[in-house]
PDB file of C-alpha atoms and ligand atoms in Angstrom:
ATOM      1  CA  UNK A   1      11.232  18.988   8.037  1.00 45.00           C
ATOM      2  CA  UNK A   2      12.225  18.503   4.367  1.00 44.00           C
ATOM      3  CA  UNK A   3       9.576  17.669   1.980  1.00 41.00           C
ATOM      4  CA  UNK A   4      11.629  17.500  -1.105  1.00 43.00           C
ATOM      5  CA  UNK A   5      11.159  14.820  -3.780  1.00 44.00           C
ATOM      6  CA  UNK A   6      13.869  12.177  -3.859  1.00 48.00           C
ATOM      7  CA  UNK A   7      13.931  11.635  -7.589  1.00 52.00           C
ATOM      8  CA  UNK A   8      17.486  12.871  -7.764  1.00 53.00           C
ATOM      9  CA  UNK A   9      18.639  10.608  -4.926  1.00 52.00           C
ATOM     10  CA  UNK A  10      19.929   7.120  -5.181  1.00 51.00           C
ATOM     11  CA  UNK A  11      18.863   4.958  -8.181  1.00 80.00           C
ATOM     12  CA  UNK A  12      17.092   2.264  -6.297  1.00 96.00           C
ATOM     13  CA  UNK A  13      15.067   2.655  -3.109  1.00 98.00           C
ATOM     14  CA  UNK A  14      16.042  -0.044  -0.606  1.00 98.00           C
ATOM     15  CA  UNK A  15      15.467  -0.570   3.099  1.00 98.00           C
ATOM     16  CA  UNK A  16      18.742   1.265   3.750  1.00 97.00           C
ATOM     17  CA  UNK A  17      17.441   4.325   1.813  1.00 97.00           C
ATOM     18  CA  UNK A  18      14.169   4.232   3.669  1.00 98.00           C
ATOM     19  CA  UNK A  19      16.064   4.064   6.966  1.00 98.00           C
ATOM     20  CA  UNK A  20      18.241   7.026   5.968  1.00 98.00           C
ATOM     21  CA  UNK A  21      15.097   9.042   4.984  1.00 98.00           C
ATOM     22  CA  UNK A  22      13.881   8.839   8.530  1.00 98.00           C
ATOM     23  CA  UNK A  23      17.251   9.963   9.936  1.00 97.00           C
ATOM     24  CA  UNK A  24      17.408  12.837   7.440  1.00 97.00           C
ATOM     25  CA  UNK A  25      13.810  13.742   8.158  1.00 97.00           C
ATOM     26  CA  UNK A  26      12.888  13.475   4.477  1.00 98.00           C
ATOM     27  CA  UNK A  27       9.348  12.336   3.953  1.00 98.00           C
ATOM     28  CA  UNK A  28       8.655   8.942   2.367  1.00 98.00           C
ATOM     29  CA  UNK A  29       6.032   9.127  -0.355  1.00 98.00           C
ATOM     30  CA  UNK A  30       4.161   5.903  -1.051  1.00 98.00           C
ATOM     31  CA  UNK A  31       1.190   4.703  -3.046  1.00 99.00           C
ATOM     32  CA  UNK A  32      -0.383   1.538  -3.896  1.00 98.00           C
ATOM     33  CA  UNK A  33      -0.392   0.022  -7.413  1.00 98.00           C
ATOM     34  CA  UNK A  34      -1.778  -3.155  -8.815  1.00 98.00           C
ATOM     35  CA  UNK A  35      -0.685  -3.209 -12.460  1.00 98.00           C
ATOM     36  CA  UNK A  36       2.304  -2.509 -14.832  1.00 98.00           C
ATOM     37  CA  UNK A  37       1.124   0.913 -16.288  1.00 98.00           C
ATOM     38  CA  UNK A  38       0.199   2.556 -12.965  1.00 98.00           C
ATOM     39  CA  UNK A  39       3.431   1.287 -11.384  1.00 98.00           C
ATOM     40  CA  UNK A  40       5.506   2.638 -14.288  1.00 98.00           C
ATOM     41  CA  UNK A  41       3.682   6.056 -13.970  1.00 98.00           C
ATOM     42  CA  UNK A  42       4.144   6.269 -10.193  1.00 98.00           C
ATOM     43  CA  UNK A  43       7.870   5.310 -10.553  1.00 98.00           C
ATOM     44  CA  UNK A  44       8.329   7.964 -13.246  1.00 97.00           C
ATOM     45  CA  UNK A  45       6.761  10.463 -10.938  1.00 98.00           C
ATOM     46  CA  UNK A  46       9.284  10.009  -8.083  1.00 98.00           C
ATOM     47  CA  UNK A  47       7.285   7.736  -5.650  1.00 98.00           C
ATOM     48  CA  UNK A  48       9.580   6.205  -3.126  1.00 98.00           C
ATOM     49  CA  UNK A  49       7.669   3.063  -2.254  1.00 98.00           C
ATOM     50  CA  UNK A  50       4.900   1.140  -4.038  1.00 99.00           C
ATOM     51  CA  UNK A  51       2.664  -1.202  -2.182  1.00 99.00           C
ATOM     52  CA  UNK A  52       0.866  -3.908  -4.007  1.00 99.00           C
ATOM     53  CA  UNK A  53      -1.911  -3.786  -1.334  1.00 98.00           C
ATOM     54  CA  UNK A  54      -4.565  -6.448  -0.829  1.00 98.00           C
ATOM     55  CA  UNK A  55      -6.833  -3.323  -1.159  1.00 98.00           C
ATOM     56  CA  UNK A  56      -6.855  -4.655  -4.748  1.00 98.00           C
ATOM     57  CA  UNK A  57      -9.680  -6.788  -3.525  1.00 98.00           C
ATOM     58  CA  UNK A  58     -11.965  -3.839  -3.136  1.00 96.00           C
ATOM     59  CA  UNK A  59     -10.717  -1.304  -5.628  1.00 96.00           C
ATOM     60  CA  UNK A  60      -9.641  -3.656  -8.485  1.00 97.00           C
ATOM     61  CA  UNK A  61     -11.819  -6.733  -7.775  1.00 97.00           C
ATOM     62  CA  UNK A  62     -14.969  -4.992  -6.513  1.00 96.00           C
ATOM     63  CA  UNK A  63     -15.194  -7.093  -3.365  1.00 96.00           C
ATOM     64  CA  UNK A  64     -16.601  -5.744  -0.107  1.00 94.00           C
ATOM     65  CA  UNK A  65     -13.478  -6.467   1.916  1.00 95.00           C
ATOM     66  CA  UNK A  66      -9.850  -7.531   1.335  1.00 97.00           C
ATOM     67  CA  UNK A  67     -10.496 -11.006   2.800  1.00 98.00           C
ATOM     68  CA  UNK A  68     -11.189 -12.921  -0.352  1.00 98.00           C
ATOM     69  CA  UNK A  69      -7.835 -12.010  -2.094  1.00 98.00           C
ATOM     70  CA  UNK A  70      -5.579 -15.044  -2.533  1.00 98.00           C
ATOM     71  CA  UNK A  71      -1.782 -15.331  -2.431  1.00 98.00           C
ATOM     72  CA  UNK A  72      -1.750 -16.380  -6.191  1.00 98.00           C
ATOM     73  CA  UNK A  73      -3.747 -13.208  -7.027  1.00 98.00           C
ATOM     74  CA  UNK A  74      -1.271 -11.065  -5.037  1.00 98.00           C
ATOM     75  CA  UNK A  75       1.639 -12.739  -6.725  1.00 98.00           C
ATOM     76  CA  UNK A  76       0.013 -12.166 -10.113  1.00 98.00           C
ATOM     77  CA  UNK A  77      -0.435  -8.342  -9.464  1.00 98.00           C
ATOM     78  CA  UNK A  78       2.987  -8.113  -7.873  1.00 98.00           C
ATOM     79  CA  UNK A  79       4.769  -9.495 -11.043  1.00 98.00           C
ATOM     80  CA  UNK A  80       3.094  -6.908 -13.183  1.00 98.00           C
ATOM     81  CA  UNK A  81       3.970  -4.031 -10.861  1.00 98.00           C
ATOM     82  CA  UNK A  82       7.613  -4.983 -10.413  1.00 98.00           C
ATOM     83  CA  UNK A  83       7.992  -5.040 -14.222  1.00 98.00           C
ATOM     84  CA  UNK A  84       6.976  -1.440 -14.351  1.00 98.00           C
ATOM     85  CA  UNK A  85       9.381  -0.122 -11.759  1.00 98.00           C
ATOM     86  CA  UNK A  86      13.093   0.943 -11.860  1.00 98.00           C
ATOM     87  CA  UNK A  87      13.575   3.035  -8.783  1.00 98.00           C
ATOM     88  CA  UNK A  88      10.825   2.684  -6.085  1.00 98.00           C
ATOM     89  CA  UNK A  89      10.824  -0.116  -3.475  1.00 98.00           C
ATOM     90  CA  UNK A  90       8.042  -2.554  -4.195  1.00 98.00           C
ATOM     91  CA  UNK A  91       6.405  -4.209  -1.194  1.00 99.00           C
ATOM     92  CA  UNK A  92       3.712  -6.897  -1.404  1.00 99.00           C
ATOM     93  CA  UNK A  93       0.858  -7.315   1.048  1.00 98.00           C
ATOM     94  CA  UNK A  94       0.580 -10.946   2.470  1.00 98.00           C
ATOM     95  CA  UNK A  95      -3.201 -11.545   2.033  1.00 98.00           C
ATOM     96  CA  UNK A  96      -5.584 -12.909   4.685  1.00 98.00           C
ATOM     97  CA  UNK A  97      -4.861 -16.364   5.828  1.00 98.00           C
ATOM     98  CA  UNK A  98      -1.506 -16.578   3.938  1.00 98.00           C
ATOM     99  CA  UNK A  99       0.345 -16.168   7.467  1.00 98.00           C
ATOM    100  CA  UNK A 100      -2.298 -16.280  10.266  1.00 97.00           C
ATOM    101  CA  UNK A 101      -2.551 -20.098  10.593  1.00 97.00           C
ATOM    102  CA  UNK A 102       1.013 -20.617  11.611  1.00 97.00           C
ATOM    103  CA  UNK A 103       4.440 -18.979  11.320  1.00 98.00           C
ATOM    104  CA  UNK A 104       5.939 -21.814   9.195  1.00 98.00           C
ATOM    105  CA  UNK A 105       3.212 -21.363   6.499  1.00 98.00           C
ATOM    106  CA  UNK A 106       3.562 -17.580   6.621  1.00 98.00           C
ATOM    107  CA  UNK A 107       7.354 -17.849   6.208  1.00 98.00           C
ATOM    108  CA  UNK A 108       7.065 -20.232   3.217  1.00 98.00           C
ATOM    109  CA  UNK A 109       4.445 -17.942   1.653  1.00 98.00           C
ATOM    110  CA  UNK A 110       6.496 -14.888   2.099  1.00 98.00           C
ATOM    111  CA  UNK A 111       9.450 -16.814   0.537  1.00 98.00           C
ATOM    112  CA  UNK A 112       7.191 -17.573  -2.400  1.00 98.00           C
ATOM    113  CA  UNK A 113       6.307 -13.921  -2.885  1.00 98.00           C
ATOM    114  CA  UNK A 114      10.022 -12.990  -2.916  1.00 98.00           C
ATOM    115  CA  UNK A 115      11.012 -15.781  -5.225  1.00 98.00           C
ATOM    116  CA  UNK A 116       8.255 -15.437  -7.747  1.00 98.00           C
ATOM    117  CA  UNK A 117       7.731 -11.583  -7.876  1.00 98.00           C
ATOM    118  CA  UNK A 118      11.241  -9.947  -7.590  1.00 98.00           C
ATOM    119  CA  UNK A 119       9.656  -7.473  -4.978  1.00 98.00           C
ATOM    120  CA  UNK A 120      11.812  -5.841  -2.224  1.00 98.00           C
ATOM    121  CA  UNK A 121       9.745  -7.160   0.778  1.00 98.00           C
ATOM    122  CA  UNK A 122       6.354  -7.969   2.282  1.00 98.00           C
ATOM    123  CA  UNK A 123       3.801  -6.261   4.588  1.00 98.00           C
ATOM    124  CA  UNK A 124       1.649  -8.013   6.993  1.00 98.00           C
ATOM    125  CA  UNK A 125      -1.007  -6.800   9.537  1.00 98.00           C
ATOM    126  CA  UNK A 126      -0.791  -7.085  13.309  1.00 98.00           C
ATOM    127  CA  UNK A 127       1.617  -6.526  16.165  1.00 97.00           C
ATOM    128  CA  UNK A 128       2.638  -8.778  18.935  1.00 96.00           C
ATOM    129  CA  UNK A 129       1.125 -11.958  17.384  1.00 96.00           C
ATOM    130  CA  UNK A 130       3.267 -11.573  14.230  1.00 98.00           C
ATOM    131  CA  UNK A 131       6.570 -10.846  16.105  1.00 98.00           C
ATOM    132  CA  UNK A 132       7.970 -14.391  15.673  1.00 98.00           C
ATOM    133  CA  UNK A 133       7.187 -14.546  12.009  1.00 98.00           C
ATOM    134  CA  UNK A 134       8.637 -11.051  11.380  1.00 98.00           C
ATOM    135  CA  UNK A 135      11.795 -12.218  13.129  1.00 98.00           C
ATOM    136  CA  UNK A 136      11.985 -15.372  11.077  1.00 98.00           C
ATOM    137  CA  UNK A 137      11.625 -13.457   7.808  1.00 98.00           C
ATOM    138  CA  UNK A 138      14.168 -10.763   8.896  1.00 98.00           C
ATOM    139  CA  UNK A 139      16.611 -13.535   9.656  1.00 98.00           C
ATOM    140  CA  UNK A 140      15.975 -15.098   6.209  1.00 98.00           C
ATOM    141  CA  UNK A 141      16.634 -11.712   4.525  1.00 98.00           C
ATOM    142  CA  UNK A 142      13.052 -10.831   3.714  1.00 98.00           C
ATOM    143  CA  UNK A 143      12.361  -7.182   4.598  1.00 98.00           C
ATOM    144  CA  UNK A 144       9.006  -6.854   6.425  1.00 98.00           C
ATOM    145  CA  UNK A 145       6.796  -3.849   6.964  1.00 98.00           C
ATOM    146  CA  UNK A 146       4.193  -3.970   9.756  1.00 98.00           C
ATOM    147  CA  UNK A 147       0.613  -2.569   9.645  1.00 98.00           C
ATOM    148  CA  UNK A 148      -1.093  -1.356  12.813  1.00 98.00           C
ATOM    149  CA  UNK A 149      -4.274   0.558  13.707  1.00 98.00           C
ATOM    150  CA  UNK A 150      -7.183  -0.238  11.328  1.00 97.00           C
ATOM    151  CA  UNK A 151      -6.047  -3.388   9.851  1.00 97.00           C
ATOM    152  CA  UNK A 152      -8.591  -4.397   7.149  1.00 96.00           C
ATOM    153  CA  UNK A 153      -7.956  -8.125   7.465  1.00 97.00           C
ATOM    154  CA  UNK A 154      -9.546  -7.911  10.908  1.00 96.00           C
ATOM    155  CA  UNK A 155     -12.581  -5.846   9.811  1.00 94.00           C
ATOM    156  CA  UNK A 156     -15.111  -8.301  11.037  1.00 95.00           C
ATOM    157  CA  UNK A 157     -13.462  -8.383  14.457  1.00 93.00           C
ATOM    158  CA  UNK A 158     -13.562  -4.546  14.647  1.00 93.00           C
ATOM    159  CA  UNK A 159     -17.062  -4.440  13.229  1.00 92.00           C
ATOM    160  CA  UNK A 160     -16.390  -1.450  10.832  1.00 87.00           C
ATOM    161  CA  UNK A 161     -13.971   0.985   9.386  1.00 87.00           C
ATOM    162  CA  UNK A 162     -13.879   3.298  12.448  1.00 90.00           C
ATOM    163  CA  UNK A 163     -10.619   4.639  13.746  1.00 94.00           C
ATOM    164  CA  UNK A 164      -8.534   2.524  16.059  1.00 96.00           C
ATOM    165  CA  UNK A 165      -6.302   3.480  19.001  1.00 96.00           C
ATOM    166  CA  UNK A 166      -8.801   6.086  20.369  1.00 94.00           C
ATOM    167  CA  UNK A 167      -9.109   4.655  23.916  1.00 96.00           C
ATOM    168  CA  UNK A 168      -6.158   4.766  26.348  1.00 97.00           C
ATOM    169  CA  UNK A 169      -6.016   0.979  26.351  1.00 97.00           C
ATOM    170  CA  UNK A 170      -5.935   0.562  22.574  1.00 96.00           C
ATOM    171  CA  UNK A 171      -3.333   3.322  22.250  1.00 98.00           C
ATOM    172  CA  UNK A 172      -1.066   1.766  24.906  1.00 98.00           C
ATOM    173  CA  UNK A 173      -1.294  -1.645  23.033  1.00 97.00           C
ATOM    174  CA  UNK A 174      -0.601  -0.043  19.728  1.00 98.00           C
ATOM    175  CA  UNK A 175       2.549   1.709  21.057  1.00 98.00           C
ATOM    176  CA  UNK A 176       3.616  -1.649  22.451  1.00 98.00           C
ATOM    177  CA  UNK A 177       2.924  -3.507  19.148  1.00 98.00           C
ATOM    178  CA  UNK A 178       5.000  -0.922  17.245  1.00 98.00           C
ATOM    179  CA  UNK A 179       7.927  -1.391  19.511  1.00 98.00           C
ATOM    180  CA  UNK A 180       7.626  -5.158  19.315  1.00 98.00           C
ATOM    181  CA  UNK A 181       7.634  -5.038  15.499  1.00 98.00           C
ATOM    182  CA  UNK A 182      10.707  -2.810  15.485  1.00 98.00           C
ATOM    183  CA  UNK A 183      12.517  -5.195  17.845  1.00 98.00           C
ATOM    184  CA  UNK A 184      11.436  -8.142  15.715  1.00 98.00           C
ATOM    185  CA  UNK A 185      13.203  -6.555  12.730  1.00 98.00           C
ATOM    186  CA  UNK A 186      10.420  -4.802  10.771  1.00 98.00           C
ATOM    187  CA  UNK A 187      11.967  -1.953   8.569  1.00 98.00           C
ATOM    188  CA  UNK A 188       8.814   0.264   8.847  1.00 98.00           C
ATOM    189  CA  UNK A 189       5.253   0.239  10.053  1.00 98.00           C
ATOM    190  CA  UNK A 190       2.015   1.419   8.396  1.00 98.00           C
ATOM    191  CA  UNK A 191      -0.193   3.355  10.798  1.00 98.00           C
ATOM    192  CA  UNK A 192      -3.833   3.268   9.533  1.00 98.00           C
ATOM    193  CA  UNK A 193      -6.701   5.464  10.738  1.00 98.00           C
ATOM    194  CA  UNK A 194      -5.447   6.367  14.241  1.00 98.00           C
ATOM    195  CA  UNK A 195      -5.382   9.715  16.101  1.00 98.00           C
ATOM    196  CA  UNK A 196      -2.511  11.898  14.939  1.00 98.00           C
ATOM    197  CA  UNK A 197      -1.421  12.499  18.547  1.00 98.00           C
ATOM    198  CA  UNK A 198      -0.860   8.650  18.900  1.00 98.00           C
ATOM    199  CA  UNK A 199       0.901   8.671  15.421  1.00 98.00           C
ATOM    200  CA  UNK A 200       3.203  11.299  16.879  1.00 98.00           C
ATOM    201  CA  UNK A 201       4.053   9.179  19.869  1.00 98.00           C
ATOM    202  CA  UNK A 202       4.762   6.127  17.827  1.00 98.00           C
ATOM    203  CA  UNK A 203       6.789   7.975  15.302  1.00 98.00           C
ATOM    204  CA  UNK A 204       8.946   9.581  18.039  1.00 98.00           C
ATOM    205  CA  UNK A 205       9.443   6.238  19.975  1.00 98.00           C
ATOM    206  CA  UNK A 206      10.648   4.273  16.949  1.00 98.00           C
ATOM    207  CA  UNK A 207      13.887   4.267  14.945  1.00 98.00           C
ATOM    208  CA  UNK A 208      12.160   2.701  11.952  1.00 98.00           C
ATOM    209  CA  UNK A 209       9.978   4.901   9.882  1.00 98.00           C
ATOM    210  CA  UNK A 210       6.041   5.162  10.325  1.00 98.00           C
ATOM    211  CA  UNK A 211       3.963   5.423   7.147  1.00 98.00           C
ATOM    212  CA  UNK A 212       0.558   7.071   7.840  1.00 98.00           C
ATOM    213  CA  UNK A 213      -2.792   6.611   6.143  1.00 98.00           C
ATOM    214  CA  UNK A 214      -5.411   8.646   8.073  1.00 98.00           C
ATOM    215  CA  UNK A 215      -2.803   9.127  10.805  1.00 98.00           C
ATOM    216  CA  UNK A 216      -1.974  12.845  10.511  1.00 98.00           C
ATOM    217  CA  UNK A 217       0.869  14.769   9.151  1.00 98.00           C
ATOM    218  CA  UNK A 218       3.651  13.756  11.654  1.00 97.00           C
ATOM    219  CA  UNK A 219       4.348  10.281  10.355  1.00 98.00           C
ATOM    220  CA  UNK A 220       7.664   9.730   8.515  1.00 98.00           C
ATOM    221  CA  UNK A 221       5.860   8.990   5.305  1.00 98.00           C
ATOM    222  CA  UNK A 222       2.344   8.830   3.827  1.00 98.00           C
ATOM    223  CA  UNK A 223       0.507   6.245   1.767  1.00 98.00           C
ATOM    224  CA  UNK A 224      -2.692   6.458  -0.104  1.00 98.00           C
ATOM    225  CA  UNK A 225      -4.620   3.865  -2.290  1.00 98.00           C
ATOM    226  CA  UNK A 226      -3.850   5.137  -5.910  1.00 98.00           C
ATOM    227  CA  UNK A 227      -7.347   4.568  -7.065  1.00 97.00           C
ATOM    228  CA  UNK A 228      -8.671   6.763  -4.314  1.00 97.00           C
ATOM    229  CA  UNK A 229      -6.234   9.767  -4.679  1.00 98.00           C
ATOM    230  CA  UNK A 230      -6.675   9.789  -8.502  1.00 98.00           C
ATOM    231  CA  UNK A 231     -10.510   9.875  -8.019  1.00 97.00           C
ATOM    232  CA  UNK A 232     -11.059   6.572  -9.877  1.00 97.00           C
ATOM    233  CA  UNK A 233     -12.708   4.521  -7.005  1.00 93.00           C
ATOM    234  CA  UNK A 234     -15.917   6.427  -5.932  1.00 88.00           C
ATOM    235  CA  UNK A 235     -17.551   3.895  -3.607  1.00 85.00           C
ATOM    236  CA  UNK A 236     -16.166   5.596  -0.420  1.00 83.00           C
ATOM    237  CA  UNK A 237     -14.572   8.972   0.209  1.00 89.00           C
ATOM    238  CA  UNK A 238     -12.750   8.691   3.540  1.00 92.00           C
ATOM    239  CA  UNK A 239     -11.849  11.984   5.111  1.00 94.00           C
ATOM    240  CA  UNK A 240      -8.030  11.160   4.814  1.00 97.00           C
ATOM    241  CA  UNK A 241      -8.149  10.874   1.010  1.00 97.00           C
ATOM    242  CA  UNK A 242      -7.218  13.923  -0.939  1.00 97.00           C
ATOM    243  CA  UNK A 243      -8.217  13.816  -4.639  1.00 97.00           C
ATOM    244  CA  UNK A 244      -5.317  14.864  -6.900  1.00 98.00           C
ATOM    245  CA  UNK A 245      -7.533  14.078 -10.023  1.00 98.00           C
ATOM    246  CA  UNK A 246     -10.958  12.986 -10.957  1.00 97.00           C
ATOM    247  CA  UNK A 247     -10.189  10.306 -13.379  1.00 98.00           C
ATOM    248  CA  UNK A 248     -13.472   8.477 -13.084  1.00 98.00           C
ATOM    249  CA  UNK A 249     -15.178  11.657 -14.574  1.00 98.00           C
ATOM    250  CA  UNK A 250     -12.318  11.958 -17.154  1.00 98.00           C
ATOM    251  CA  UNK A 251     -12.899   8.314 -18.267  1.00 98.00           C
ATOM    252  CA  UNK A 252     -16.743   8.724 -18.430  1.00 98.00           C
ATOM    253  CA  UNK A 253     -16.237  11.867 -20.566  1.00 98.00           C
ATOM    254  CA  UNK A 254     -13.603  10.355 -22.862  1.00 98.00           C
ATOM    255  CA  UNK A 255     -15.477   7.031 -23.287  1.00 98.00           C
ATOM    256  CA  UNK A 256     -18.758   8.925 -23.872  1.00 98.00           C
ATOM    257  CA  UNK A 257     -16.996  10.892 -26.664  1.00 98.00           C
ATOM    258  CA  UNK A 258     -15.755   7.785 -28.311  1.00 98.00           C
ATOM    259  CA  UNK A 259     -19.164   6.187 -28.222  1.00 98.00           C
ATOM    260  CA  UNK A 260     -20.671   9.285 -29.771  1.00 98.00           C
ATOM    261  CA  UNK A 261     -18.041   9.366 -32.551  1.00 98.00           C
ATOM    262  CA  UNK A 262     -18.621   5.639 -33.351  1.00 98.00           C
ATOM    263  CA  UNK A 263     -22.381   6.002 -33.362  1.00 98.00           C
ATOM    264  CA  UNK A 264     -22.110   9.143 -35.588  1.00 98.00           C
ATOM    265  CA  UNK A 265     -19.586   7.482 -37.872  1.00 98.00           C
ATOM    266  CA  UNK A 266     -16.998  10.110 -37.029  1.00 98.00           C
ATOM    267  CA  UNK A 267     -14.382   7.551 -35.947  1.00 98.00           C
ATOM    268  CA  UNK A 268     -12.266   6.480 -37.647  1.00 98.00           C
ATOM    269  CA  UNK A 269     -11.423   8.910 -40.357  1.00 98.00           C
ATOM    270  CA  UNK A 270      -9.502   8.478 -43.484  1.00 98.00           C
ATOM    271  CA  UNK A 271      -6.329   9.530 -41.727  1.00 98.00           C
ATOM    272  CA  UNK A 272      -6.868   6.863 -39.024  1.00 98.00           C
ATOM    273  CA  UNK A 273      -7.220   4.154 -41.570  1.00 98.00           C
ATOM    274  CA  UNK A 274      -4.869   2.149 -43.810  1.00 98.00           C
TER     275      UNK A 274
HETATM  276  O1  KIV B 301      -3.897  -2.849   1.163  1.00 66.46           O
HETATM  277  C1  KIV B 301      -3.496  -1.697   1.178  1.00 66.46           C
HETATM  278  O2  KIV B 301      -3.641  -0.943   0.233  1.00 66.46           O
HETATM  279  C2  KIV B 301      -2.851  -1.084   2.371  1.00 66.46           C
HETATM  280  C3  KIV B 301      -2.723   0.313   2.438  1.00 66.46           C
HETATM  281  C4  KIV B 301      -3.887   1.053   2.697  1.00 66.46           C
HETATM  282  C5  KIV B 301      -1.762   0.669   3.462  1.00 66.46           C
HETATM  283  O3  KIV B 301      -2.685  -1.817   3.264  1.00 66.46           O
END
């Protein structure tokens, strides 16, 4: 299995490139972003796919779940992210109730996302029940990514953030949902918080790539919430998050230093003045 960075690869990551990465067994590195600066840094660092996730409801807006996030808010964040990106593929989450009421509404809302943001596609949660909508979008030229397992928009139905697909019945349904999404035309599927053995089965049974978050090492790609992996969001630490930095601590120390300098009249100096 190749794990090399793809920064030297094609200029722009598209669905075609993502499909080829599965074939070539090149891992797909994905992160979320919600703003221009972060998106620009991720893109400069060789990330393949940026998801403007509705996780922004929790890590950016400070809400308890993703449910309150609106379509207008997603479009606002998506526009800022797209402006920061040259190479990565940018995918936008369809927020809660922007596609659940009926397929026609979901279709029009996805069209709005594509027209107003310049993103490369959308992501929506759920399997069989979204198949018709995924098919409609695919036929209209809108790339769609599925999302199975722990789907945070159904958190009240699940009753918590515990792993999914752990019983034989749930595992069977998840495998079926993944196949249905592939047949409907999804270009990839996120697998969130499921046993790694199940993720292996899904990954082997699909031609489209699986992107894991808390789904073990055998998915075709991995995704994390950027604020988690940079150590900015400290409210939870799920076991699947690896900290690559401790930015919350860096910010507290930096701001503390600034506050001290201002109070002690050490900032600004003559050199920092006009
Ligand atoms: O909203 C989000 O950030 C997501 C990822 C966790 C996959 O859906």
